[in-house]
């Protein structure tokens, strides 16, 4: 039976917090905080490998009235996955993400109750399917979730030790991370020094968007400030906790990133 470190079962927590969560959703006009694993095409690829990953999408940068991406650059803003997907649904997605972002900053206790409840449901579903339970809380944000208390614990990772949390981040100095929270540093047009430090000293791999189109091979190696590192294909699936250490996670430029001239997308040769 799945339970929290304090002994309360997930099922009991879900029942107990139902009224508070429903009031929270109604108050902010939110359907849910986590998106379904199949809603994101790249996360959906992980299903074939046994990974059931749920993402959370907030309004990136300062689009929601609060800055959730403190290291955002012009290049990453232009290429942000916030704009990915069917344009017909973009307006609705944007409203939902803005509402969630504002709720996080203005109604934090209720937000965390609802988030823990959804995480408990997701972990239960993964266990039923006998799949690895993955979570990306920063699908379109860069918040230090390891510092956000939840349900009497230091963070949600502490509440769900069997869940694999992972994110991409441009914040190089994130230390004392929970053992079940894996970060991959995101290379931008102006943070090569931070990326090298993350690889050599920070225990993070580095994600690099290359000017390579779908169906074409990524480079085998990539050089950051004179240091060469092997490249793995990060487009096979999104589940980063399974990656070897000390590598570049190669990604093919997609959407608005195609044709980037800021330096965010790097040359493959």
PDB file of C-alpha atoms in Angstrom:
ATOM      1  CA  UNK A   1       0.000   0.000   0.000  1.00  0.00           C
ATOM      2  CA  UNK A   2       1.428   3.373  -1.031  1.00  0.00           C
ATOM      3  CA  UNK A   3       1.883   5.791   1.826  1.00  0.00           C
ATOM      4  CA  UNK A   4       3.699   8.954   2.866  1.00  0.00           C
ATOM      5  CA  UNK A   5       6.661   8.927   5.277  1.00  0.00           C
ATOM      6  CA  UNK A   6       4.272   9.918   8.111  1.00  0.00           C
ATOM      7  CA  UNK A   7       2.275   6.720   7.558  1.00  0.00           C
ATOM      8  CA  UNK A   8      -0.824   8.220   5.924  1.00  0.00           C
ATOM      9  CA  UNK A   9      -1.781   6.265   2.829  1.00  0.00           C
ATOM     10  CA  UNK A  10      -2.116   7.964  -0.522  1.00  0.00           C
ATOM     11  CA  UNK A  11      -5.744   6.836  -0.695  1.00  0.00           C
ATOM     12  CA  UNK A  12      -6.553   8.392   2.684  1.00  0.00           C
ATOM     13  CA  UNK A  13      -4.872  11.671   1.736  1.00  0.00           C
ATOM     14  CA  UNK A  14      -6.752  11.804  -1.561  1.00  0.00           C
ATOM     15  CA  UNK A  15     -10.067  11.329   0.261  1.00  0.00           C
ATOM     16  CA  UNK A  16      -9.244  13.759   3.069  1.00  0.00           C
ATOM     17  CA  UNK A  17      -8.128  16.609   0.846  1.00  0.00           C
ATOM     18  CA  UNK A  18     -10.819  16.237  -1.802  1.00  0.00           C
ATOM     19  CA  UNK A  19     -13.016  19.151  -0.650  1.00  0.00           C
ATOM     20  CA  UNK A  20     -10.056  21.521  -0.275  1.00  0.00           C
ATOM     21  CA  UNK A  21      -8.661  20.608  -3.680  1.00  0.00           C
ATOM     22  CA  UNK A  22     -12.014  20.995  -5.428  1.00  0.00           C
ATOM     23  CA  UNK A  23     -12.475  24.423  -3.831  1.00  0.00           C
ATOM     24  CA  UNK A  24      -8.971  25.389  -4.978  1.00  0.00           C
ATOM     25  CA  UNK A  25      -9.655  24.353  -8.585  1.00  0.00           C
ATOM     26  CA  UNK A  26     -12.954  26.231  -8.621  1.00  0.00           C
ATOM     27  CA  UNK A  27     -11.418  29.330  -7.054  1.00  0.00           C
ATOM     28  CA  UNK A  28      -8.781  29.595  -9.774  1.00  0.00           C
ATOM     29  CA  UNK A  29     -10.609  28.093 -12.734  1.00  0.00           C
ATOM     30  CA  UNK A  30      -8.134  25.218 -12.972  1.00  0.00           C
ATOM     31  CA  UNK A  31      -8.929  21.711 -14.160  1.00  0.00           C
ATOM     32  CA  UNK A  32      -5.734  20.127 -12.841  1.00  0.00           C
ATOM     33  CA  UNK A  33      -2.114  21.006 -12.143  1.00  0.00           C
ATOM     34  CA  UNK A  34      -0.453  18.029 -13.812  1.00  0.00           C
ATOM     35  CA  UNK A  35      -0.996  17.236 -17.474  1.00  0.00           C
ATOM     36  CA  UNK A  36      -1.543  13.705 -18.716  1.00  0.00           C
ATOM     37  CA  UNK A  37       1.604  11.837 -19.845  1.00  0.00           C
ATOM     38  CA  UNK A  38       0.185  11.412 -23.344  1.00  0.00           C
ATOM     39  CA  UNK A  39      -0.494  15.155 -23.678  1.00  0.00           C
ATOM     40  CA  UNK A  40       3.180  15.868 -24.383  1.00  0.00           C
ATOM     41  CA  UNK A  41       4.476  14.012 -27.478  1.00  0.00           C
ATOM     42  CA  UNK A  42       8.011  13.688 -26.131  1.00  0.00           C
ATOM     43  CA  UNK A  43       6.876  12.433 -22.737  1.00  0.00           C
ATOM     44  CA  UNK A  44       4.522  10.038 -24.498  1.00  0.00           C
ATOM     45  CA  UNK A  45       7.546   8.374 -26.128  1.00  0.00           C
ATOM     46  CA  UNK A  46       8.583   7.220 -22.675  1.00  0.00           C
ATOM     47  CA  UNK A  47       5.506   5.009 -22.417  1.00  0.00           C
ATOM     48  CA  UNK A  48       7.158   2.545 -24.804  1.00  0.00           C
ATOM     49  CA  UNK A  49      10.119   2.333 -22.424  1.00  0.00           C
ATOM     50  CA  UNK A  50       8.051   1.881 -19.259  1.00  0.00           C
ATOM     51  CA  UNK A  51       8.145   5.515 -18.075  1.00  0.00           C
ATOM     52  CA  UNK A  52       4.902   7.194 -17.004  1.00  0.00           C
ATOM     53  CA  UNK A  53       5.829  10.863 -16.668  1.00  0.00           C
ATOM     54  CA  UNK A  54       3.398  13.641 -15.743  1.00  0.00           C
ATOM     55  CA  UNK A  55       4.425  17.257 -16.493  1.00  0.00           C
ATOM     56  CA  UNK A  56       3.280  20.522 -14.992  1.00  0.00           C
ATOM     57  CA  UNK A  57       3.119  23.553 -17.251  1.00  0.00           C
ATOM     58  CA  UNK A  58       3.207  27.034 -15.761  1.00  0.00           C
ATOM     59  CA  UNK A  59       3.296  30.282 -17.737  1.00  0.00           C
ATOM     60  CA  UNK A  60       7.004  30.656 -18.594  1.00  0.00           C
ATOM     61  CA  UNK A  61       9.275  33.598 -17.810  1.00  0.00           C
ATOM     62  CA  UNK A  62       6.992  36.437 -16.585  1.00  0.00           C
ATOM     63  CA  UNK A  63       3.958  35.696 -18.748  1.00  0.00           C
ATOM     64  CA  UNK A  64       1.892  34.862 -15.679  1.00  0.00           C
ATOM     65  CA  UNK A  65       2.809  38.037 -13.816  1.00  0.00           C
ATOM     66  CA  UNK A  66       5.532  36.293 -11.806  1.00  0.00           C
ATOM     67  CA  UNK A  67       8.995  35.316 -13.004  1.00  0.00           C
ATOM     68  CA  UNK A  68       9.290  31.524 -12.932  1.00  0.00           C
ATOM     69  CA  UNK A  69      12.406  31.433 -15.164  1.00  0.00           C
ATOM     70  CA  UNK A  70      15.070  33.586 -13.463  1.00  0.00           C
ATOM     71  CA  UNK A  71      17.761  32.703 -16.029  1.00  0.00           C
ATOM     72  CA  UNK A  72      15.618  32.970 -19.161  1.00  0.00           C
ATOM     73  CA  UNK A  73      17.358  34.312 -22.262  1.00  0.00           C
ATOM     74  CA  UNK A  74      16.036  35.825 -25.460  1.00  0.00           C
ATOM     75  CA  UNK A  75      16.841  32.619 -27.318  1.00  0.00           C
ATOM     76  CA  UNK A  76      15.104  30.265 -24.927  1.00  0.00           C
ATOM     77  CA  UNK A  77      12.049  32.528 -24.697  1.00  0.00           C
ATOM     78  CA  UNK A  78      11.720  32.461 -28.474  1.00  0.00           C
ATOM     79  CA  UNK A  79      12.074  28.676 -28.587  1.00  0.00           C
ATOM     80  CA  UNK A  80      10.049  27.878 -25.445  1.00  0.00           C
ATOM     81  CA  UNK A  81       7.887  24.762 -25.529  1.00  0.00           C
ATOM     82  CA  UNK A  82       5.058  26.921 -24.192  1.00  0.00           C
ATOM     83  CA  UNK A  83       4.124  27.601 -27.820  1.00  0.00           C
ATOM     84  CA  UNK A  84       4.356  23.966 -28.933  1.00  0.00           C
ATOM     85  CA  UNK A  85       1.301  21.977 -29.934  1.00  0.00           C
ATOM     86  CA  UNK A  86      -1.872  22.686 -31.865  1.00  0.00           C
ATOM     87  CA  UNK A  87      -2.358  26.480 -32.221  1.00  0.00           C
ATOM     88  CA  UNK A  88      -6.128  25.980 -31.950  1.00  0.00           C
ATOM     89  CA  UNK A  89      -5.719  25.088 -28.269  1.00  0.00           C
ATOM     90  CA  UNK A  90      -3.042  27.669 -27.439  1.00  0.00           C
ATOM     91  CA  UNK A  91      -5.347  30.328 -25.992  1.00  0.00           C
ATOM     92  CA  UNK A  92      -6.936  27.863 -23.577  1.00  0.00           C
ATOM     93  CA  UNK A  93      -3.575  26.409 -22.551  1.00  0.00           C
ATOM     94  CA  UNK A  94      -2.167  29.875 -21.957  1.00  0.00           C
ATOM     95  CA  UNK A  95      -5.093  30.851 -19.710  1.00  0.00           C
ATOM     96  CA  UNK A  96      -4.719  27.663 -17.699  1.00  0.00           C
ATOM     97  CA  UNK A  97      -0.972  28.132 -17.266  1.00  0.00           C
ATOM     98  CA  UNK A  98      -1.375  31.744 -16.185  1.00  0.00           C
ATOM     99  CA  UNK A  99      -4.028  30.683 -13.656  1.00  0.00           C
ATOM    100  CA  UNK A 100      -1.783  27.969 -12.246  1.00  0.00           C
ATOM    101  CA  UNK A 101       1.166  30.322 -11.988  1.00  0.00           C
ATOM    102  CA  UNK A 102      -0.842  32.949 -10.137  1.00  0.00           C
ATOM    103  CA  UNK A 103      -2.289  30.294  -7.842  1.00  0.00           C
ATOM    104  CA  UNK A 104       1.212  29.058  -7.000  1.00  0.00           C
ATOM    105  CA  UNK A 105       2.276  32.525  -5.858  1.00  0.00           C
ATOM    106  CA  UNK A 106      -0.959  33.773  -4.287  1.00  0.00           C
ATOM    107  CA  UNK A 107      -2.527  30.609  -2.845  1.00  0.00           C
ATOM    108  CA  UNK A 108       0.537  28.470  -2.104  1.00  0.00           C
ATOM    109  CA  UNK A 109      -0.784  26.244   0.741  1.00  0.00           C
ATOM    110  CA  UNK A 110      -3.857  25.157  -1.236  1.00  0.00           C
ATOM    111  CA  UNK A 111      -1.755  24.793  -4.392  1.00  0.00           C
ATOM    112  CA  UNK A 112       0.588  22.378  -2.628  1.00  0.00           C
ATOM    113  CA  UNK A 113      -2.288  20.363  -1.185  1.00  0.00           C
ATOM    114  CA  UNK A 114      -3.716  19.937  -4.682  1.00  0.00           C
ATOM    115  CA  UNK A 115      -0.303  19.144  -6.161  1.00  0.00           C
ATOM    116  CA  UNK A 116       0.482  16.473  -3.568  1.00  0.00           C
ATOM    117  CA  UNK A 117      -2.948  14.980  -4.137  1.00  0.00           C
ATOM    118  CA  UNK A 118      -2.356  14.776  -7.898  1.00  0.00           C
ATOM    119  CA  UNK A 119       1.121  13.345  -7.380  1.00  0.00           C
ATOM    120  CA  UNK A 120      -0.363  10.650  -5.133  1.00  0.00           C
ATOM    121  CA  UNK A 121      -2.880   9.774  -7.839  1.00  0.00           C
ATOM    122  CA  UNK A 122      -0.155   9.672 -10.475  1.00  0.00           C
ATOM    123  CA  UNK A 123       2.094   7.448  -8.348  1.00  0.00           C
ATOM    124  CA  UNK A 124      -0.832   5.119  -7.693  1.00  0.00           C
ATOM    125  CA  UNK A 125      -1.565   4.863 -11.412  1.00  0.00           C
ATOM    126  CA  UNK A 126       2.085   4.140 -12.233  1.00  0.00           C
ATOM    127  CA  UNK A 127       2.177   1.395  -9.595  1.00  0.00           C
ATOM    128  CA  UNK A 128      -0.995  -0.159 -11.004  1.00  0.00           C
ATOM    129  CA  UNK A 129       0.552  -0.187 -14.480  1.00  0.00           C
ATOM    130  CA  UNK A 130       3.912  -1.381 -13.098  1.00  0.00           C
ATOM    131  CA  UNK A 131       5.651   1.549 -14.755  1.00  0.00           C
ATOM    132  CA  UNK A 132       8.369   3.903 -13.553  1.00  0.00           C
ATOM    133  CA  UNK A 133       6.715   6.969 -12.039  1.00  0.00           C
ATOM    134  CA  UNK A 134       8.238  10.158 -13.448  1.00  0.00           C
ATOM    135  CA  UNK A 135       7.344  13.802 -12.834  1.00  0.00           C
ATOM    136  CA  UNK A 136       8.513  17.034 -14.499  1.00  0.00           C
ATOM    137  CA  UNK A 137       7.296  19.965 -12.419  1.00  0.00           C
ATOM    138  CA  UNK A 138       9.208  22.492 -14.541  1.00  0.00           C
ATOM    139  CA  UNK A 139       7.961  21.585 -17.999  1.00  0.00           C
ATOM    140  CA  UNK A 140       7.784  25.311 -18.832  1.00  0.00           C
ATOM    141  CA  UNK A 141       9.355  26.913 -15.750  1.00  0.00           C
ATOM    142  CA  UNK A 142      12.544  26.838 -13.686  1.00  0.00           C
ATOM    143  CA  UNK A 143      11.510  26.845 -10.020  1.00  0.00           C
ATOM    144  CA  UNK A 144      13.713  25.436  -7.248  1.00  0.00           C
ATOM    145  CA  UNK A 145      11.203  22.793  -6.167  1.00  0.00           C
ATOM    146  CA  UNK A 146      13.687  21.331  -3.710  1.00  0.00           C
ATOM    147  CA  UNK A 147      13.098  24.438  -1.543  1.00  0.00           C
ATOM    148  CA  UNK A 148       9.272  24.354  -1.554  1.00  0.00           C
ATOM    149  CA  UNK A 149       7.766  22.682   1.589  1.00  0.00           C
ATOM    150  CA  UNK A 150       4.894  20.265   1.115  1.00  0.00           C
ATOM    151  CA  UNK A 151       2.642  18.450   3.591  1.00  0.00           C
ATOM    152  CA  UNK A 152       5.099  18.801   6.467  1.00  0.00           C
ATOM    153  CA  UNK A 153       8.098  17.730   4.396  1.00  0.00           C
ATOM    154  CA  UNK A 154      10.946  19.811   2.990  1.00  0.00           C
ATOM    155  CA  UNK A 155       9.697  19.204  -0.562  1.00  0.00           C
ATOM    156  CA  UNK A 156       7.523  16.897  -2.634  1.00  0.00           C
ATOM    157  CA  UNK A 157      10.512  14.690  -3.467  1.00  0.00           C
ATOM    158  CA  UNK A 158      10.765  13.790   0.222  1.00  0.00           C
ATOM    159  CA  UNK A 159       7.075  12.843   0.235  1.00  0.00           C
ATOM    160  CA  UNK A 160       7.445  10.585  -2.813  1.00  0.00           C
ATOM    161  CA  UNK A 161      10.838   8.849  -2.514  1.00  0.00           C
ATOM    162  CA  UNK A 162       9.898   6.219  -5.115  1.00  0.00           C
ATOM    163  CA  UNK A 163       8.972   8.809  -7.748  1.00  0.00           C
ATOM    164  CA  UNK A 164      11.651  10.010 -10.191  1.00  0.00           C
ATOM    165  CA  UNK A 165      11.456  13.782 -10.406  1.00  0.00           C
ATOM    166  CA  UNK A 166      13.500  15.460 -13.098  1.00  0.00           C
ATOM    167  CA  UNK A 167      13.783  18.822 -14.822  1.00  0.00           C
ATOM    168  CA  UNK A 168      15.866  20.964 -17.118  1.00  0.00           C
ATOM    169  CA  UNK A 169      17.362  24.076 -15.511  1.00  0.00           C
ATOM    170  CA  UNK A 170      19.517  27.081 -16.320  1.00  0.00           C
ATOM    171  CA  UNK A 171      20.287  27.643 -12.635  1.00  0.00           C
ATOM    172  CA  UNK A 172      23.821  26.322 -12.210  1.00  0.00           C
ATOM    173  CA  UNK A 173      24.206  26.483  -8.420  1.00  0.00           C
ATOM    174  CA  UNK A 174      21.408  24.168  -7.288  1.00  0.00           C
ATOM    175  CA  UNK A 175      22.893  22.116  -4.482  1.00  0.00           C
ATOM    176  CA  UNK A 176      21.764  19.528  -1.910  1.00  0.00           C
ATOM    177  CA  UNK A 177      19.198  18.093  -4.285  1.00  0.00           C
ATOM    178  CA  UNK A 178      17.069  15.144  -3.167  1.00  0.00           C
ATOM    179  CA  UNK A 179      18.410  11.839  -4.460  1.00  0.00           C
ATOM    180  CA  UNK A 180      15.246  11.335  -6.554  1.00  0.00           C
ATOM    181  CA  UNK A 181      15.492  14.716  -8.294  1.00  0.00           C
ATOM    182  CA  UNK A 182      17.693  14.721 -11.426  1.00  0.00           C
ATOM    183  CA  UNK A 183      18.504  17.987 -13.175  1.00  0.00           C
ATOM    184  CA  UNK A 184      19.879  18.525 -16.668  1.00  0.00           C
ATOM    185  CA  UNK A 185      21.443  21.920 -17.307  1.00  0.00           C
ATOM    186  CA  UNK A 186      20.121  23.776 -20.378  1.00  0.00           C
ATOM    187  CA  UNK A 187      22.671  25.428 -22.618  1.00  0.00           C
ATOM    188  CA  UNK A 188      21.595  28.842 -23.899  1.00  0.00           C
ATOM    189  CA  UNK A 189      23.328  31.438 -26.037  1.00  0.00           C
ATOM    190  CA  UNK A 190      25.270  32.985 -23.157  1.00  0.00           C
ATOM    191  CA  UNK A 191      25.880  30.424 -20.389  1.00  0.00           C
ATOM    192  CA  UNK A 192      28.708  28.195 -21.674  1.00  0.00           C
ATOM    193  CA  UNK A 193      30.787  28.750 -18.525  1.00  0.00           C
ATOM    194  CA  UNK A 194      27.879  27.719 -16.301  1.00  0.00           C
ATOM    195  CA  UNK A 195      27.266  24.684 -18.508  1.00  0.00           C
ATOM    196  CA  UNK A 196      30.875  23.550 -18.228  1.00  0.00           C
ATOM    197  CA  UNK A 197      30.770  23.999 -14.460  1.00  0.00           C
ATOM    198  CA  UNK A 198      27.526  22.013 -14.277  1.00  0.00           C
ATOM    199  CA  UNK A 199      29.122  19.140 -16.205  1.00  0.00           C
ATOM    200  CA  UNK A 200      32.463  19.074 -14.424  1.00  0.00           C
ATOM    201  CA  UNK A 201      31.534  20.102 -10.889  1.00  0.00           C
ATOM    202  CA  UNK A 202      27.752  20.175 -10.577  1.00  0.00           C
ATOM    203  CA  UNK A 203      26.900  16.582 -11.423  1.00  0.00           C
ATOM    204  CA  UNK A 204      24.552  17.658 -14.212  1.00  0.00           C
ATOM    205  CA  UNK A 205      24.459  16.697 -17.848  1.00  0.00           C
ATOM    206  CA  UNK A 206      23.892  19.508 -20.337  1.00  0.00           C
ATOM    207  CA  UNK A 207      21.066  19.683 -22.867  1.00  0.00           C
ATOM    208  CA  UNK A 208      21.968  21.295 -26.200  1.00  0.00           C
ATOM    209  CA  UNK A 209      19.591  22.151 -29.031  1.00  0.00           C
ATOM    210  CA  UNK A 210      21.295  21.509 -32.376  1.00  0.00           C
ATOM    211  CA  UNK A 211      20.412  22.751 -35.846  1.00  0.00           C
ATOM    212  CA  UNK A 212      19.595  19.190 -36.838  1.00  0.00           C
ATOM    213  CA  UNK A 213      16.204  18.329 -38.299  1.00  0.00           C
ATOM    214  CA  UNK A 214      14.080  15.290 -37.566  1.00  0.00           C
ATOM    215  CA  UNK A 215      15.451  12.105 -39.087  1.00  0.00           C
ATOM    216  CA  UNK A 216      19.068  13.316 -39.154  1.00  0.00           C
ATOM    217  CA  UNK A 217      21.890  12.254 -36.875  1.00  0.00           C
ATOM    218  CA  UNK A 218      23.143  14.376 -34.010  1.00  0.00           C
ATOM    219  CA  UNK A 219      26.891  15.025 -33.653  1.00  0.00           C
ATOM    220  CA  UNK A 220      28.841  12.416 -31.707  1.00  0.00           C
ATOM    221  CA  UNK A 221      30.664  14.965 -29.566  1.00  0.00           C
ATOM    222  CA  UNK A 222      30.271  18.614 -28.578  1.00  0.00           C
ATOM    223  CA  UNK A 223      32.874  21.054 -27.283  1.00  0.00           C
ATOM    224  CA  UNK A 224      32.175  23.517 -24.474  1.00  0.00           C
ATOM    225  CA  UNK A 225      34.966  26.007 -23.818  1.00  0.00           C
ATOM    226  CA  UNK A 226      37.639  23.651 -25.115  1.00  0.00           C
ATOM    227  CA  UNK A 227      36.295  20.527 -23.405  1.00  0.00           C
ATOM    228  CA  UNK A 228      34.773  17.750 -25.518  1.00  0.00           C
ATOM    229  CA  UNK A 229      31.891  15.599 -24.299  1.00  0.00           C
ATOM    230  CA  UNK A 230      29.975  12.691 -25.882  1.00  0.00           C
ATOM    231  CA  UNK A 231      26.461  13.390 -27.181  1.00  0.00           C
ATOM    232  CA  UNK A 232      23.476  11.137 -26.535  1.00  0.00           C
ATOM    233  CA  UNK A 233      20.164  11.393 -28.375  1.00  0.00           C
ATOM    234  CA  UNK A 234      17.719  13.132 -26.028  1.00  0.00           C
ATOM    235  CA  UNK A 235      14.867  12.858 -28.516  1.00  0.00           C
ATOM    236  CA  UNK A 236      14.474   9.085 -28.123  1.00  0.00           C
ATOM    237  CA  UNK A 237      12.469   9.798 -24.970  1.00  0.00           C
ATOM    238  CA  UNK A 238      12.369  12.475 -22.282  1.00  0.00           C
ATOM    239  CA  UNK A 239      13.206  10.396 -19.197  1.00  0.00           C
ATOM    240  CA  UNK A 240      16.524  11.970 -18.149  1.00  0.00           C
ATOM    241  CA  UNK A 241      17.170  10.105 -14.832  1.00  0.00           C
ATOM    242  CA  UNK A 242      18.326   7.113 -16.879  1.00  0.00           C
ATOM    243  CA  UNK A 243      21.046   9.029 -18.727  1.00  0.00           C
ATOM    244  CA  UNK A 244      24.733   8.274 -18.106  1.00  0.00           C
ATOM    245  CA  UNK A 245      26.689  11.008 -16.353  1.00  0.00           C
ATOM    246  CA  UNK A 246      29.014  13.471 -18.054  1.00  0.00           C
ATOM    247  CA  UNK A 247      27.246  13.695 -21.408  1.00  0.00           C
ATOM    248  CA  UNK A 248      25.574  16.205 -23.674  1.00  0.00           C
ATOM    249  CA  UNK A 249      21.864  15.520 -24.153  1.00  0.00           C
ATOM    250  CA  UNK A 250      21.407  16.361 -27.809  1.00  0.00           C
ATOM    251  CA  UNK A 251      18.044  17.730 -28.923  1.00  0.00           C
ATOM    252  CA  UNK A 252      16.950  18.590 -32.459  1.00  0.00           C
ATOM    253  CA  UNK A 253      15.652  22.127 -32.919  1.00  0.00           C
ATOM    254  CA  UNK A 254      11.864  22.143 -33.075  1.00  0.00           C
ATOM    255  CA  UNK A 255       9.107  24.661 -33.663  1.00  0.00           C
ATOM    256  CA  UNK A 256      10.245  28.247 -33.278  1.00  0.00           C
ATOM    257  CA  UNK A 257      13.791  27.093 -32.519  1.00  0.00           C
ATOM    258  CA  UNK A 258      14.246  26.129 -36.161  1.00  0.00           C
ATOM    259  CA  UNK A 259      16.071  28.997 -37.815  1.00  0.00           C
ATOM    260  CA  UNK A 260      17.233  30.472 -34.493  1.00  0.00           C
ATOM    261  CA  UNK A 261      19.911  33.151 -34.909  1.00  0.00           C
ATOM    262  CA  UNK A 262      20.436  34.066 -31.238  1.00  0.00           C
ATOM    263  CA  UNK A 263      22.998  31.353 -30.576  1.00  0.00           C
ATOM    264  CA  UNK A 264      20.583  29.301 -28.468  1.00  0.00           C
ATOM    265  CA  UNK A 265      20.580  26.574 -31.148  1.00  0.00           C
ATOM    266  CA  UNK A 266      24.091  25.303 -31.792  1.00  0.00           C
ATOM    267  CA  UNK A 267      25.711  24.105 -34.999  1.00  0.00           C
ATOM    268  CA  UNK A 268      26.099  20.338 -35.292  1.00  0.00           C
ATOM    269  CA  UNK A 269      29.467  20.488 -37.016  1.00  0.00           C
TER     270      UNK A 269
END
